[in-house]
Every structure is written in structure tokens, then in C-alpha cells.
PDB file of C-alpha atoms in Angstrom:
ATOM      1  CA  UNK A 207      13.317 -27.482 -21.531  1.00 70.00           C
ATOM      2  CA  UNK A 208       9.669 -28.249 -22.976  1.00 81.00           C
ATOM      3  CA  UNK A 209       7.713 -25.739 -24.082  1.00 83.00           C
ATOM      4  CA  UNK A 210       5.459 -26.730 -21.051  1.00 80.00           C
ATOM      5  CA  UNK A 211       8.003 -26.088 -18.898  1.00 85.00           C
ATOM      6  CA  UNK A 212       9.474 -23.004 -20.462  1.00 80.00           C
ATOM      7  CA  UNK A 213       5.524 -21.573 -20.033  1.00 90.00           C
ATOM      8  CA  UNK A 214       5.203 -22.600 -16.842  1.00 94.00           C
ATOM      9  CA  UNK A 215       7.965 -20.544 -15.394  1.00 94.00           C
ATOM     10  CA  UNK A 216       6.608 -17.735 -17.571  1.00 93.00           C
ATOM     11  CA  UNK A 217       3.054 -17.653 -15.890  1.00 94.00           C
ATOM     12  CA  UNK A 218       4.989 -17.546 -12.246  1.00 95.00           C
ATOM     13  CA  UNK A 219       7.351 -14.662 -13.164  1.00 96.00           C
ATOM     14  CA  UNK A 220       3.611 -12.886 -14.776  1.00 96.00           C
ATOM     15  CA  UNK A 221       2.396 -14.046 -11.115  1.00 96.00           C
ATOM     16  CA  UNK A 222       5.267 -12.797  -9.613  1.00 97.00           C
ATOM     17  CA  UNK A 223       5.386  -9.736 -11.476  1.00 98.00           C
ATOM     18  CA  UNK A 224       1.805  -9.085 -10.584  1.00 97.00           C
ATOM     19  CA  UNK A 225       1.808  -9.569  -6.670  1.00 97.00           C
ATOM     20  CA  UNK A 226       5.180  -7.223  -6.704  1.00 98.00           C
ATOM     21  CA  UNK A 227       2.926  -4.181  -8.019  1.00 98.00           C
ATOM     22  CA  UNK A 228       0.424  -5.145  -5.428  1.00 98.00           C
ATOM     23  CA  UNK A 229       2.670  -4.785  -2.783  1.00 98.00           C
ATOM     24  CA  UNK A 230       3.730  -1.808  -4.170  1.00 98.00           C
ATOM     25  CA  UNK A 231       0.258  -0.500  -3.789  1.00 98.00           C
ATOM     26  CA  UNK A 232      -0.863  -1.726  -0.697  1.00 98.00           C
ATOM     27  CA  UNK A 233       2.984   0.005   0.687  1.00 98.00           C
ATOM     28  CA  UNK A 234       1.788   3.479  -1.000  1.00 98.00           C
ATOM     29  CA  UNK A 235      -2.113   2.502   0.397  1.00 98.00           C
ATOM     30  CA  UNK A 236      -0.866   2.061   4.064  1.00 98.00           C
ATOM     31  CA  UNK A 237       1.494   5.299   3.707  1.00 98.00           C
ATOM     32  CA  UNK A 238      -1.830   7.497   2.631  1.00 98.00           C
ATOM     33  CA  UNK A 239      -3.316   6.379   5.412  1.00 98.00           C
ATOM     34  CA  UNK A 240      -0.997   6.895   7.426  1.00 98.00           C
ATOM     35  CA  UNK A 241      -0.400  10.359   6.247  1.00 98.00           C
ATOM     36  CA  UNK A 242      -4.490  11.120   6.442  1.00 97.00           C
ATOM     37  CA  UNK A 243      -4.289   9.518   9.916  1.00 97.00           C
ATOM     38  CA  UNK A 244      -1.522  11.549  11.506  1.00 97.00           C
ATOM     39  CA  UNK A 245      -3.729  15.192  10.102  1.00 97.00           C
ATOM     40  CA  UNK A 246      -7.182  14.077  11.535  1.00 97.00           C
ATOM     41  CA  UNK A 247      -5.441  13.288  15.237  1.00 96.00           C
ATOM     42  CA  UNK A 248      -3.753  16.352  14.864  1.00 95.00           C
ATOM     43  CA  UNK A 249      -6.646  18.509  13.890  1.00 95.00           C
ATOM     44  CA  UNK A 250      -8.804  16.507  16.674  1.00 93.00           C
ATOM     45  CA  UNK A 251      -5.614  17.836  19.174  1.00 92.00           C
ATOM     46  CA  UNK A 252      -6.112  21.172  17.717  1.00 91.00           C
ATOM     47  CA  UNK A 253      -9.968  21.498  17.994  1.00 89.00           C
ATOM     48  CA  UNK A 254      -9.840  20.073  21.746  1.00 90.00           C
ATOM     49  CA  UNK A 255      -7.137  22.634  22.549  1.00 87.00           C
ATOM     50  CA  UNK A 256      -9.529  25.324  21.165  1.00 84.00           C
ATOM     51  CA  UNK A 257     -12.872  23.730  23.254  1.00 80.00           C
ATOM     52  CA  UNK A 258     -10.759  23.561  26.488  1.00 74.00           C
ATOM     53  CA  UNK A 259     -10.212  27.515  26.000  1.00 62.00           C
TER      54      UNK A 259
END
């Protein structure tokens, strides 16, 4: 292999390397979310309980 080559294949495993820890992120993101999500409905449920009373 040329050293061309042998770089090459180094800057798409960097690339690679890179978009893996994004995903990573964006997965833990979406789960925050989630989580922050599922507490505001929950709260809204509780304070509309309490109004109705």
C-alpha cells in the first residue's frame, strides 16, 4: 500500500471514529429529552388533576 493510500483509510476510520461519538451523543441527547419530556406531561397531568378539584 502507498502511503496515500495507507492515509486515506486513516482519515475515514478518524471520520468514522468521529460520527460514532456523535451518535453516541445525539442517542444520550434524545434519551434526556425523553426523560425531561415524560416529567413535564406528568406534572401537566398532575396540575390539571389538582385544577379539576
Amino acid at each position: 500500500m502507498t502511503d496515500k493510500h495507507i492515509n486515506n483509510i486513516a482519515e475515514i476510520e478518524d471520520a468514522q471514529a468521529g460520527l460514532r461519538e456523535s451518535i453516541a451523543a445525539t442517542k444520550e441527547l434524545a434519551e434526556r429529552t425523553d426523560d425531561l419530556l415524560q416529567r413535564h406531561r406528568a406534572r401537566d397531568e398532575r396540575l390539571s388533576v389538582n385544577d379539576d378539584a
